[in-house]
CSV table of N, CA and C in Angstrom, one decimal:
chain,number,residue,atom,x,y,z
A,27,UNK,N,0.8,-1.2,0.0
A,27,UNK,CA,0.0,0.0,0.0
A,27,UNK,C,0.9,1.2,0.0
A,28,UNK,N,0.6,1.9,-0.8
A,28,UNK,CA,1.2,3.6,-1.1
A,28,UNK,C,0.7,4.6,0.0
A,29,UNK,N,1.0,5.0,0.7
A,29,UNK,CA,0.2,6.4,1.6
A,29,UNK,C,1.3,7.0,1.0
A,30,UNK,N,0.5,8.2,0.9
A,30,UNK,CA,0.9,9.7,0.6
A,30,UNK,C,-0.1,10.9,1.2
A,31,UNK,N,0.7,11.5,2.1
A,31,UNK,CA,0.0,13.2,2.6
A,31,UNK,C,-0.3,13.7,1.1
A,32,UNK,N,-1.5,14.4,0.6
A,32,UNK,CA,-2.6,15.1,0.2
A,32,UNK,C,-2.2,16.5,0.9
A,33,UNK,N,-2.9,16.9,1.5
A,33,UNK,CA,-2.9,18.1,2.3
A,33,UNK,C,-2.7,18.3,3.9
A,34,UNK,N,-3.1,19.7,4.1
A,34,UNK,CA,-3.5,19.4,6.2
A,34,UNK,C,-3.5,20.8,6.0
A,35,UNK,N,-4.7,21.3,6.9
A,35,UNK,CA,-5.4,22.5,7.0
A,35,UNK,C,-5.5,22.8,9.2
A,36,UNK,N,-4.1,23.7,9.5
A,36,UNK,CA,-4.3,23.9,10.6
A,36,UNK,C,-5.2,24.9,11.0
A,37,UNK,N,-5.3,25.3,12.1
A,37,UNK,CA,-6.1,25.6,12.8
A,37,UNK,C,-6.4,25.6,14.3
A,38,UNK,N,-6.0,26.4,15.1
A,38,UNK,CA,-5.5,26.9,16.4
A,38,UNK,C,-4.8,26.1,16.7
A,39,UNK,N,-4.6,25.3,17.6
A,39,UNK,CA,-4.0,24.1,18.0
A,39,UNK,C,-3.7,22.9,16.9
A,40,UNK,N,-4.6,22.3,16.9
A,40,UNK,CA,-4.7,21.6,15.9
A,40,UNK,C,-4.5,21.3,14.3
A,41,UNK,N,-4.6,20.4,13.8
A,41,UNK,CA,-4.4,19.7,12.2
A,41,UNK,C,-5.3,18.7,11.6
A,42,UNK,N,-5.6,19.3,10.8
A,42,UNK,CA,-6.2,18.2,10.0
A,42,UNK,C,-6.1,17.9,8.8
A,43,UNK,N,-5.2,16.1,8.2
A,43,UNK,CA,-5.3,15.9,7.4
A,43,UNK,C,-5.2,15.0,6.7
A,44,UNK,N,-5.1,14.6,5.3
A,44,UNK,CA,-5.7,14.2,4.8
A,44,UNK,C,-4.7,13.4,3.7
A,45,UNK,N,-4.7,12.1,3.6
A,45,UNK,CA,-3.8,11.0,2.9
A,45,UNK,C,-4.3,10.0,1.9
A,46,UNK,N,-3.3,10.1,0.5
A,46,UNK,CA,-4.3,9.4,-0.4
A,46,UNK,C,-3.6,8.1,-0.5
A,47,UNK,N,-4.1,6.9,-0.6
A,47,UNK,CA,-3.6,5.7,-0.3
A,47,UNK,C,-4.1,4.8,-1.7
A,48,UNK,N,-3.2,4.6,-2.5
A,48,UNK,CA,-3.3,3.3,-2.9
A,48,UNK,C,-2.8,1.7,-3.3
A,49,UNK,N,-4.0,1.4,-3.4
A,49,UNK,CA,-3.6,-0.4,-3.6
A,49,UNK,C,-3.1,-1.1,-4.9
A,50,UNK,N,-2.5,-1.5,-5.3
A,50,UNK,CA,-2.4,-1.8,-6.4
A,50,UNK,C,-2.1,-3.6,-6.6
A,51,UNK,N,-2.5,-4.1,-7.2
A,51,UNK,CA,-2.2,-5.6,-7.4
A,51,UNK,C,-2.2,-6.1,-8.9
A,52,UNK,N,-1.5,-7.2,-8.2
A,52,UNK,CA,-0.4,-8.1,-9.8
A,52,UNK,C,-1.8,-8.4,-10.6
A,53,UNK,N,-2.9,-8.5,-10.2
A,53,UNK,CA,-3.9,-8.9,-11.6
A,53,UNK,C,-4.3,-7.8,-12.2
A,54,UNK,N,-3.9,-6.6,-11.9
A,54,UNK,CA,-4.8,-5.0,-12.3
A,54,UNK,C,-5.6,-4.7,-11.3
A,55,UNK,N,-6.1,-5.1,-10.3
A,55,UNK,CA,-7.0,-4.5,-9.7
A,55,UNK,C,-6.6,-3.7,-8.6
A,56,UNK,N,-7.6,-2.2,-8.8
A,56,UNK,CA,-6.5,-1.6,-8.0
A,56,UNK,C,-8.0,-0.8,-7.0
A,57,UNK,N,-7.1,0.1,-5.7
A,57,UNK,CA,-8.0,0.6,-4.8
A,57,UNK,C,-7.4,2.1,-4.7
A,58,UNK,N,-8.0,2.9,-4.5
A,58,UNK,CA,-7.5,4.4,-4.4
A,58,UNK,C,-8.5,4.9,-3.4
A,59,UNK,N,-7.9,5.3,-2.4
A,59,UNK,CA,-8.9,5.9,-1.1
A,59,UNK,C,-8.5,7.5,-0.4
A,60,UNK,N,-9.3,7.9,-0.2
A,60,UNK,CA,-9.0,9.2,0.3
A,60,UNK,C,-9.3,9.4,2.0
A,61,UNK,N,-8.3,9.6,2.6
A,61,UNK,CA,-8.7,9.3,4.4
A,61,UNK,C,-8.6,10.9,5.1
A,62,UNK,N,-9.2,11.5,6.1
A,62,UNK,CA,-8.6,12.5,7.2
A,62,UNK,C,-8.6,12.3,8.2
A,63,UNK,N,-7.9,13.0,8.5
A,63,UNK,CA,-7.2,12.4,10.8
A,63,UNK,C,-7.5,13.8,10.9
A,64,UNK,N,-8.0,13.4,11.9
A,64,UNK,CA,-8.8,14.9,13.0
A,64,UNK,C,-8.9,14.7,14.1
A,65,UNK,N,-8.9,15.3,15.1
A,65,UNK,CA,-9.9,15.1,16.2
A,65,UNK,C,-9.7,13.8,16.5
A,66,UNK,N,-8.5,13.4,16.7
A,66,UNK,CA,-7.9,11.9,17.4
A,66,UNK,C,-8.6,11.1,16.4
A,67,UNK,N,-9.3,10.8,15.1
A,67,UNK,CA,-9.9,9.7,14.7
A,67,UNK,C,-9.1,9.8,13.1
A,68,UNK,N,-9.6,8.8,12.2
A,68,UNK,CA,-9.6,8.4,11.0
A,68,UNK,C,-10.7,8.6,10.4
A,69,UNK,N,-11.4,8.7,9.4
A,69,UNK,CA,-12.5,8.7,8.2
A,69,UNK,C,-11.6,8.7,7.0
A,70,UNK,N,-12.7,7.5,6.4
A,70,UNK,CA,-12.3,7.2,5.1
A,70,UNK,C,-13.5,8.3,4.3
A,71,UNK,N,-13.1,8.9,3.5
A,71,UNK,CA,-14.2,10.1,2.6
A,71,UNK,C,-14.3,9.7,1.3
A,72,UNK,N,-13.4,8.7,0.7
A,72,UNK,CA,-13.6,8.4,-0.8
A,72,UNK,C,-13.2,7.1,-0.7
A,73,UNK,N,-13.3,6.6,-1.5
A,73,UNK,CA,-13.0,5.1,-2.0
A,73,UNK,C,-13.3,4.6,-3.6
A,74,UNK,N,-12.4,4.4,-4.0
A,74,UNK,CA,-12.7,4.0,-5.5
A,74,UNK,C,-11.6,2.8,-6.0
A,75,UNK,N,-12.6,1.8,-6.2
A,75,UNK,CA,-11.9,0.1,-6.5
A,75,UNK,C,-12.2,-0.3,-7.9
A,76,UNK,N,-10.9,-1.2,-8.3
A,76,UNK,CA,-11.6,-1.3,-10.0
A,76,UNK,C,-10.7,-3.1,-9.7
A,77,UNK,N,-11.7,-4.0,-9.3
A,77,UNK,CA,-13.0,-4.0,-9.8
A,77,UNK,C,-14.0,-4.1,-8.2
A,78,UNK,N,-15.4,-3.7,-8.4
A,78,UNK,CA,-15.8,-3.1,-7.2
A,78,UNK,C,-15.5,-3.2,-5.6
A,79,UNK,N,-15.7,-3.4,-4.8
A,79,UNK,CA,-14.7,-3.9,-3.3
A,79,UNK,C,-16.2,-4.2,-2.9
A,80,UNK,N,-16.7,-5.8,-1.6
A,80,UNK,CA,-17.6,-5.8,-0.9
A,80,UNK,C,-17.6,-5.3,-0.2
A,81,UNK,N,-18.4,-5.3,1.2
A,81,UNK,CA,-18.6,-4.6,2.5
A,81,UNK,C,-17.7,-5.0,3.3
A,82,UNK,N,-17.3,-6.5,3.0
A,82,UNK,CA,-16.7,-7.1,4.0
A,82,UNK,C,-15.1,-6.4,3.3
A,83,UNK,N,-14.3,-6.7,2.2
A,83,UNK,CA,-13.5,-5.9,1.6
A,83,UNK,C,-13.2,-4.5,2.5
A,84,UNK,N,-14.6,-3.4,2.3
A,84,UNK,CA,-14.0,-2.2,2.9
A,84,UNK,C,-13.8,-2.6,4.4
A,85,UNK,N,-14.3,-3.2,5.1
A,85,UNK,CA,-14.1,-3.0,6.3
A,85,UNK,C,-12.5,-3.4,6.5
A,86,UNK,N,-12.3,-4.3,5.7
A,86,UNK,CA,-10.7,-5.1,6.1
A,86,UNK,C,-10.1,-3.4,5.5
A,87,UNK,N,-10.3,-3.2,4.4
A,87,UNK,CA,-9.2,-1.7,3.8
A,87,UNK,C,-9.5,-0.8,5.1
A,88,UNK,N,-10.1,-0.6,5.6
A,88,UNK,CA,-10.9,0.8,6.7
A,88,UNK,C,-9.1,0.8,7.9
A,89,UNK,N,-9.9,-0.7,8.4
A,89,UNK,CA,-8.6,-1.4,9.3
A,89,UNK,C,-7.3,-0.9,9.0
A,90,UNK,N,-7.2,-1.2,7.2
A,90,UNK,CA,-5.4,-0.9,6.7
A,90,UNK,C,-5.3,0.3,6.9
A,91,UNK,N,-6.1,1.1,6.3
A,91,UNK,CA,-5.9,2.6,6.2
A,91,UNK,C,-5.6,3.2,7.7
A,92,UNK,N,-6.0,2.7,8.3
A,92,UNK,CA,-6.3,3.2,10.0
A,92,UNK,C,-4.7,3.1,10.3
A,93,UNK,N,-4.4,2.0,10.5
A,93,UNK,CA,-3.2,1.2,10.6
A,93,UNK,C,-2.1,2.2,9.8
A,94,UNK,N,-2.0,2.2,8.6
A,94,UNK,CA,-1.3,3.2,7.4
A,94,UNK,C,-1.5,4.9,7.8
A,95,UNK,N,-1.9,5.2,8.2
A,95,UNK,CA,-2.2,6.7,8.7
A,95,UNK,C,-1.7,7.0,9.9
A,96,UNK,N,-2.1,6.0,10.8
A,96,UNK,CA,-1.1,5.8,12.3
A,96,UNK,C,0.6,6.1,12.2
A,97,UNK,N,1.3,5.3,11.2
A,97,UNK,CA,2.5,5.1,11.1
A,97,UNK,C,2.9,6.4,10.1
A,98,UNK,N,1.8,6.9,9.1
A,98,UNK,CA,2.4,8.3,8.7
A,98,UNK,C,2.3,9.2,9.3
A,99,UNK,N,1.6,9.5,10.5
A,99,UNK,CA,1.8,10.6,11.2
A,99,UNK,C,2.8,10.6,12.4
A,100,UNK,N,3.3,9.6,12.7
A,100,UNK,CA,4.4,9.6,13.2
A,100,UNK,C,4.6,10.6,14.4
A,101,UNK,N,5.6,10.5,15.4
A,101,UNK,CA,5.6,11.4,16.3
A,101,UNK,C,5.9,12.8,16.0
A,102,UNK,N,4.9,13.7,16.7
A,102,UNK,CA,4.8,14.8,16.1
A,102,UNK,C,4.1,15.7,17.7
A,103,UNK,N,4.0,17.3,17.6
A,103,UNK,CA,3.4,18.1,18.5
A,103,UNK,C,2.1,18.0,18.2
A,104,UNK,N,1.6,17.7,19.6
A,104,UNK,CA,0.2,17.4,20.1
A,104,UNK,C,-0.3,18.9,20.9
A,105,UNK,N,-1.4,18.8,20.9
A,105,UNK,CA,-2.1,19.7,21.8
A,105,UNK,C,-1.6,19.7,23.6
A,106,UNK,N,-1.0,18.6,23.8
A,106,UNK,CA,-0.2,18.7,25.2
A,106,UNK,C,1.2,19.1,24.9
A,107,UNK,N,2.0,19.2,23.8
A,107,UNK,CA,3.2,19.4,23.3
A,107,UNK,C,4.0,17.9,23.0
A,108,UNK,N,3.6,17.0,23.3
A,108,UNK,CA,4.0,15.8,23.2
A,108,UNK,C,3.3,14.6,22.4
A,109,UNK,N,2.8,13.8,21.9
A,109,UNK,CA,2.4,12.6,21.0
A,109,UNK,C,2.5,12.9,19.5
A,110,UNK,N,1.3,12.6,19.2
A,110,UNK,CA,0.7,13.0,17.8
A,110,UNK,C,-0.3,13.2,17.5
A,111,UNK,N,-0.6,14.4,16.4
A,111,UNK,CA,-1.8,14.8,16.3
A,111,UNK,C,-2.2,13.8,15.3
A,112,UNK,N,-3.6,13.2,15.6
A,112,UNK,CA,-4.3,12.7,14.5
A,112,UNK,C,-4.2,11.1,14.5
A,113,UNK,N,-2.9,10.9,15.7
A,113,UNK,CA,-3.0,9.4,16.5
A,113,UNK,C,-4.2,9.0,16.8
A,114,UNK,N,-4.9,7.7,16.7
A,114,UNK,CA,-6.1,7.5,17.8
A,114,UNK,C,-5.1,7.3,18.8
A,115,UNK,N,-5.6,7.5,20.1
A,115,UNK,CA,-5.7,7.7,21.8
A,115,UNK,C,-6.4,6.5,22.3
A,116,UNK,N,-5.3,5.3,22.0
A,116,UNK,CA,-6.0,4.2,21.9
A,116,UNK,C,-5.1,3.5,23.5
A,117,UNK,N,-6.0,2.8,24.1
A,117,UNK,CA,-5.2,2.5,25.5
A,117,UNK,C,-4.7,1.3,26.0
A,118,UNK,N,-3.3,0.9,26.1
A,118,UNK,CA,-2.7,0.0,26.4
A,118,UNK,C,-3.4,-1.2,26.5
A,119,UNK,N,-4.0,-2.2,26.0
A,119,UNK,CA,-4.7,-3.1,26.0
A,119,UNK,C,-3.9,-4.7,25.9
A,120,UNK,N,-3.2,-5.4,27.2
A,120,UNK,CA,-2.9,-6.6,27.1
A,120,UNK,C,-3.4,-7.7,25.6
A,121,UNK,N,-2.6,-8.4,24.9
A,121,UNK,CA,-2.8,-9.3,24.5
A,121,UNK,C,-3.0,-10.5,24.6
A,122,UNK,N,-2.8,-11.5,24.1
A,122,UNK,CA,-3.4,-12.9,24.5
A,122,UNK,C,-4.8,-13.0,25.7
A,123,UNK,N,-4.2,-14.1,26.8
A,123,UNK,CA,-5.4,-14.8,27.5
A,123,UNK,C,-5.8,-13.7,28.0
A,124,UNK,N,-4.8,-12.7,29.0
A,124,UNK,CA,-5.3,-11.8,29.6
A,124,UNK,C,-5.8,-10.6,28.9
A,125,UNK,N,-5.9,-10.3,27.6
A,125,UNK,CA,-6.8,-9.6,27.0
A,125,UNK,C,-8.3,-10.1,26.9
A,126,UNK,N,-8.1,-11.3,26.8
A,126,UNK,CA,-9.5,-11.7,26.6
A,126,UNK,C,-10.2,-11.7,27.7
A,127,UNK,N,-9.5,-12.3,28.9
A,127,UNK,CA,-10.3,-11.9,30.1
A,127,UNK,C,-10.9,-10.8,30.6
A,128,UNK,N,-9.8,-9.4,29.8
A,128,UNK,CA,-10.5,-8.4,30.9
A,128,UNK,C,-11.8,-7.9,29.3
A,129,UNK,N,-11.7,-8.5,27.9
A,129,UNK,CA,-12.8,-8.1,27.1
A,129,UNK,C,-14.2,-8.7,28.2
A,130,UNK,N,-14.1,-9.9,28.3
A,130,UNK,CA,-14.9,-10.7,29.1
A,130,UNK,C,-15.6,-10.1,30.1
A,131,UNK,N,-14.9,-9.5,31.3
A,131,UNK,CA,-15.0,-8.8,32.3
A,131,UNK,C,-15.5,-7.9,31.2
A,132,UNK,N,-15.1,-6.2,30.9
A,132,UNK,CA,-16.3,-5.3,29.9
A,132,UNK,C,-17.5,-6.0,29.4
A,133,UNK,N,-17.2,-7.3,28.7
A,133,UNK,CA,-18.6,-7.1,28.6
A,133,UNK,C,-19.6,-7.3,29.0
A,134,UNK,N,-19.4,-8.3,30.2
A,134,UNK,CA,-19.9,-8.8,31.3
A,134,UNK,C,-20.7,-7.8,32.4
A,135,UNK,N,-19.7,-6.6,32.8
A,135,UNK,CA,-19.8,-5.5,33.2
A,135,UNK,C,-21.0,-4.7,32.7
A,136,UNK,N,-21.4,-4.6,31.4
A,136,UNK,CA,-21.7,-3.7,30.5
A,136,UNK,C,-23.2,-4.4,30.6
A,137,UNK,N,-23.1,-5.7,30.3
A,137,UNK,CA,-25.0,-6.3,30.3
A,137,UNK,C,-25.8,-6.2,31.8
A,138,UNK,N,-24.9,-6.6,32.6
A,138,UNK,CA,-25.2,-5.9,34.6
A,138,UNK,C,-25.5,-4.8,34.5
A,139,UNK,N,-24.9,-3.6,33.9
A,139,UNK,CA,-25.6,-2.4,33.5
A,139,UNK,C,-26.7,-2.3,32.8
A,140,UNK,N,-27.1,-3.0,32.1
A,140,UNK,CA,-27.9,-2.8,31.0
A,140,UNK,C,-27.4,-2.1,29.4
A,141,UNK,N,-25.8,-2.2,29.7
A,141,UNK,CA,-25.3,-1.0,28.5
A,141,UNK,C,-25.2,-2.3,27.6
A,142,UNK,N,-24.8,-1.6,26.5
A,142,UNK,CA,-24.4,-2.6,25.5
A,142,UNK,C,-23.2,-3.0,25.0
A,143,UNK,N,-23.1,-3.9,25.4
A,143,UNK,CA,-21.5,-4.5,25.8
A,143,UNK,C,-20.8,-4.8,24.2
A,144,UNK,N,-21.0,-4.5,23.5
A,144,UNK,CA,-20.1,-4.6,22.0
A,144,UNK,C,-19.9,-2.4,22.0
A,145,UNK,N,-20.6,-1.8,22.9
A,145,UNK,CA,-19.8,-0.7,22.4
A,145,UNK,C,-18.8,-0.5,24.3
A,146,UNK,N,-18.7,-1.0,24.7
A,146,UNK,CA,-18.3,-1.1,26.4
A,146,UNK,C,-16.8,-1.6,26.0
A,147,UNK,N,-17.1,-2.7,25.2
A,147,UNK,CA,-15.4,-3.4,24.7
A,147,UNK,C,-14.9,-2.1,23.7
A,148,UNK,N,-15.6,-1.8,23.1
A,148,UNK,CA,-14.8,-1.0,22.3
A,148,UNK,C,-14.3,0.4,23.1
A,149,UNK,N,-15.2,0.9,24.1
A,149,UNK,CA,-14.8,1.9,24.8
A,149,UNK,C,-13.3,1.9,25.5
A,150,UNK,N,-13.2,0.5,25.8
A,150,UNK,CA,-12.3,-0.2,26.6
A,150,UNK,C,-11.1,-0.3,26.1
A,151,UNK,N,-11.2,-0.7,25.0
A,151,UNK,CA,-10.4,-1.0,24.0
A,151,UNK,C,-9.7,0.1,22.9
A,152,UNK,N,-10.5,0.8,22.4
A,152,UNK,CA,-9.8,1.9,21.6
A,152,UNK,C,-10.5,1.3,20.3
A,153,UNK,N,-10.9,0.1,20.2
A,153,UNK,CA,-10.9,-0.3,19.1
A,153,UNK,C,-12.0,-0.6,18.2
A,154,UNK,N,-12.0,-0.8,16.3
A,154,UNK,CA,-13.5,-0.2,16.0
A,154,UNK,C,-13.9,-1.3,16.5
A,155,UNK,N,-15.5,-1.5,16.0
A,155,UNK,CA,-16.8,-2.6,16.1
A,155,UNK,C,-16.6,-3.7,15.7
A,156,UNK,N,-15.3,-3.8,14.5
A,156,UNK,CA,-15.3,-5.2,13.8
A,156,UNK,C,-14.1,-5.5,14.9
A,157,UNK,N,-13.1,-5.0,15.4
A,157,UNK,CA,-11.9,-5.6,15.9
A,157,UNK,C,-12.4,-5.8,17.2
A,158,UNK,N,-13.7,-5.3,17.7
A,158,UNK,CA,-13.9,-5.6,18.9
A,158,UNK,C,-14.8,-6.1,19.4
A,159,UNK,N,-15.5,-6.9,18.1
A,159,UNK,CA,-16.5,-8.2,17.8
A,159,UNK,C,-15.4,-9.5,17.8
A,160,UNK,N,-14.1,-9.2,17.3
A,160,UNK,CA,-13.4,-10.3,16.8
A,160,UNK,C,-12.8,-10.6,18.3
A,161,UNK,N,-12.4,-9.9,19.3
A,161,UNK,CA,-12.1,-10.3,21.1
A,161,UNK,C,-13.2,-10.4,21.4
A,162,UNK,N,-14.4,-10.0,21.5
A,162,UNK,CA,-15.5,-10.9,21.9
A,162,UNK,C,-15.5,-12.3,21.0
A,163,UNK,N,-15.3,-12.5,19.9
A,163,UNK,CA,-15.3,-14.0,19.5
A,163,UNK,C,-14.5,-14.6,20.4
A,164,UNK,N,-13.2,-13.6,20.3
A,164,UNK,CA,-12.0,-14.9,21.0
A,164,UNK,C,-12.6,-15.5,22.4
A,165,UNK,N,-12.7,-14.5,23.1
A,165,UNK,CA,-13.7,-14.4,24.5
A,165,UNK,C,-14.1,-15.3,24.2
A,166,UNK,N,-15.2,-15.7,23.6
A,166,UNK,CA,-16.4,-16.7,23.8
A,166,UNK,C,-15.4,-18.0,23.6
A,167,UNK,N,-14.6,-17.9,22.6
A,167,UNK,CA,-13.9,-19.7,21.9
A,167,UNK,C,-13.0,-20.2,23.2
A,168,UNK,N,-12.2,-18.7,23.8
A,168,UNK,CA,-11.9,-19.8,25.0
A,168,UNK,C,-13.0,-20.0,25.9
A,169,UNK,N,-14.1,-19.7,26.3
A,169,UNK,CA,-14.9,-20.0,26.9
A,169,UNK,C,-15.2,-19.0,27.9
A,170,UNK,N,-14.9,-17.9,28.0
A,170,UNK,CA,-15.2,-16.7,29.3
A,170,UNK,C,-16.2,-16.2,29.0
A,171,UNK,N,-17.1,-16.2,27.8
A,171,UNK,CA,-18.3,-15.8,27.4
A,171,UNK,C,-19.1,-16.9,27.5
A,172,UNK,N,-20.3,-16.8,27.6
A,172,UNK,CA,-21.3,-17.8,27.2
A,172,UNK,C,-21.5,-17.6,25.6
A,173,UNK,N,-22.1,-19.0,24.7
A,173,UNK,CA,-22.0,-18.6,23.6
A,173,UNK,C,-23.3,-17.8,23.3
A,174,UNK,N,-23.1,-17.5,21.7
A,174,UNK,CA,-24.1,-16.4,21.2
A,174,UNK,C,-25.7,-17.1,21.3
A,175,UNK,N,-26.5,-16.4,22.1
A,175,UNK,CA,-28.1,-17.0,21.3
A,175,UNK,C,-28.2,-16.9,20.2
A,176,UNK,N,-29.2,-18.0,19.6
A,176,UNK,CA,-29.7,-18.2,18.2
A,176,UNK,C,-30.7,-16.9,18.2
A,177,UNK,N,-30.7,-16.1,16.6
A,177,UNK,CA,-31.8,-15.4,16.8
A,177,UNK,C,-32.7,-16.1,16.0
A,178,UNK,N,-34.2,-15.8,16.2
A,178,UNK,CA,-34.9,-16.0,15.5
A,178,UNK,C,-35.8,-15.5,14.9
């Protein structure tokens, strides 16, 4: 994947901007996306695939792009004078067993509340809906979840 800075339009403290990213592959098919970092997040604003991309597709590109934007902004002055602008503010979150335990614990936490525990993990986590559907699976496969009800 190609990133390249596009622009960035400051503004008091702050930056916002904007990176054009593309995919290119050995059979011809290629992906050209347009992203901005603001406000601690990522958005994807354009997307154009030849030959079309599914849902499931963008979501995996969403992921790269996120990922690819992270490492182009690199350390830089933040609004505290230290990190980087346009980083997500994503929080130290153990790997393996003991990641899964404490997803477990959030979600666990979150249905005793009555909140809804697929946005509780993510609050927890830093991370989107799909990567933090995918530690609730893990959760469940080693068994600290109960499994999913059937709907009907």
């Amino acid at each position: 994947m190609a990133v390249r800075p596009a622009w960035e339009v400051r503004e008091n403290e702050g930056a916002t901007r904007w990176f054009e990213f593309r995919l290119a592959f050995a059979d011809g098919a290629r992906v050209d996306a347009l992203a901005v970092v603001g406000g601690g997040c990522v958005c994807v604003e354009e997307v154009r695939a030849q030959p079309a991309l599914s849902l499931d597709d963008l979501a995996v590109l969403a992921d790269w792009i996120e990922e690819s934007v992270t490492e182009a902004c690199g350390p830089g002055p933040g609004p505290e004078g230290g990190g980087s602008e346009g980083r997500r503010a994503r929080p130290a979150w153990p790997r393996g067993a003991e990641g899964r335990l404490l997803v477990a614990r959030e979600y666990r936490a979150a249905q005793q509340d009555g909140a809804d525990p697929v946005l509780a993990v993510m609050g927890a986590t830093g991370h989107s809906r799909r990567t933090s559907l995918r530690l609730i699976g893990q959760a469940r496969d080693a068994g600290l979840l109960s499994p999913r009800r059937a709907r009907r």
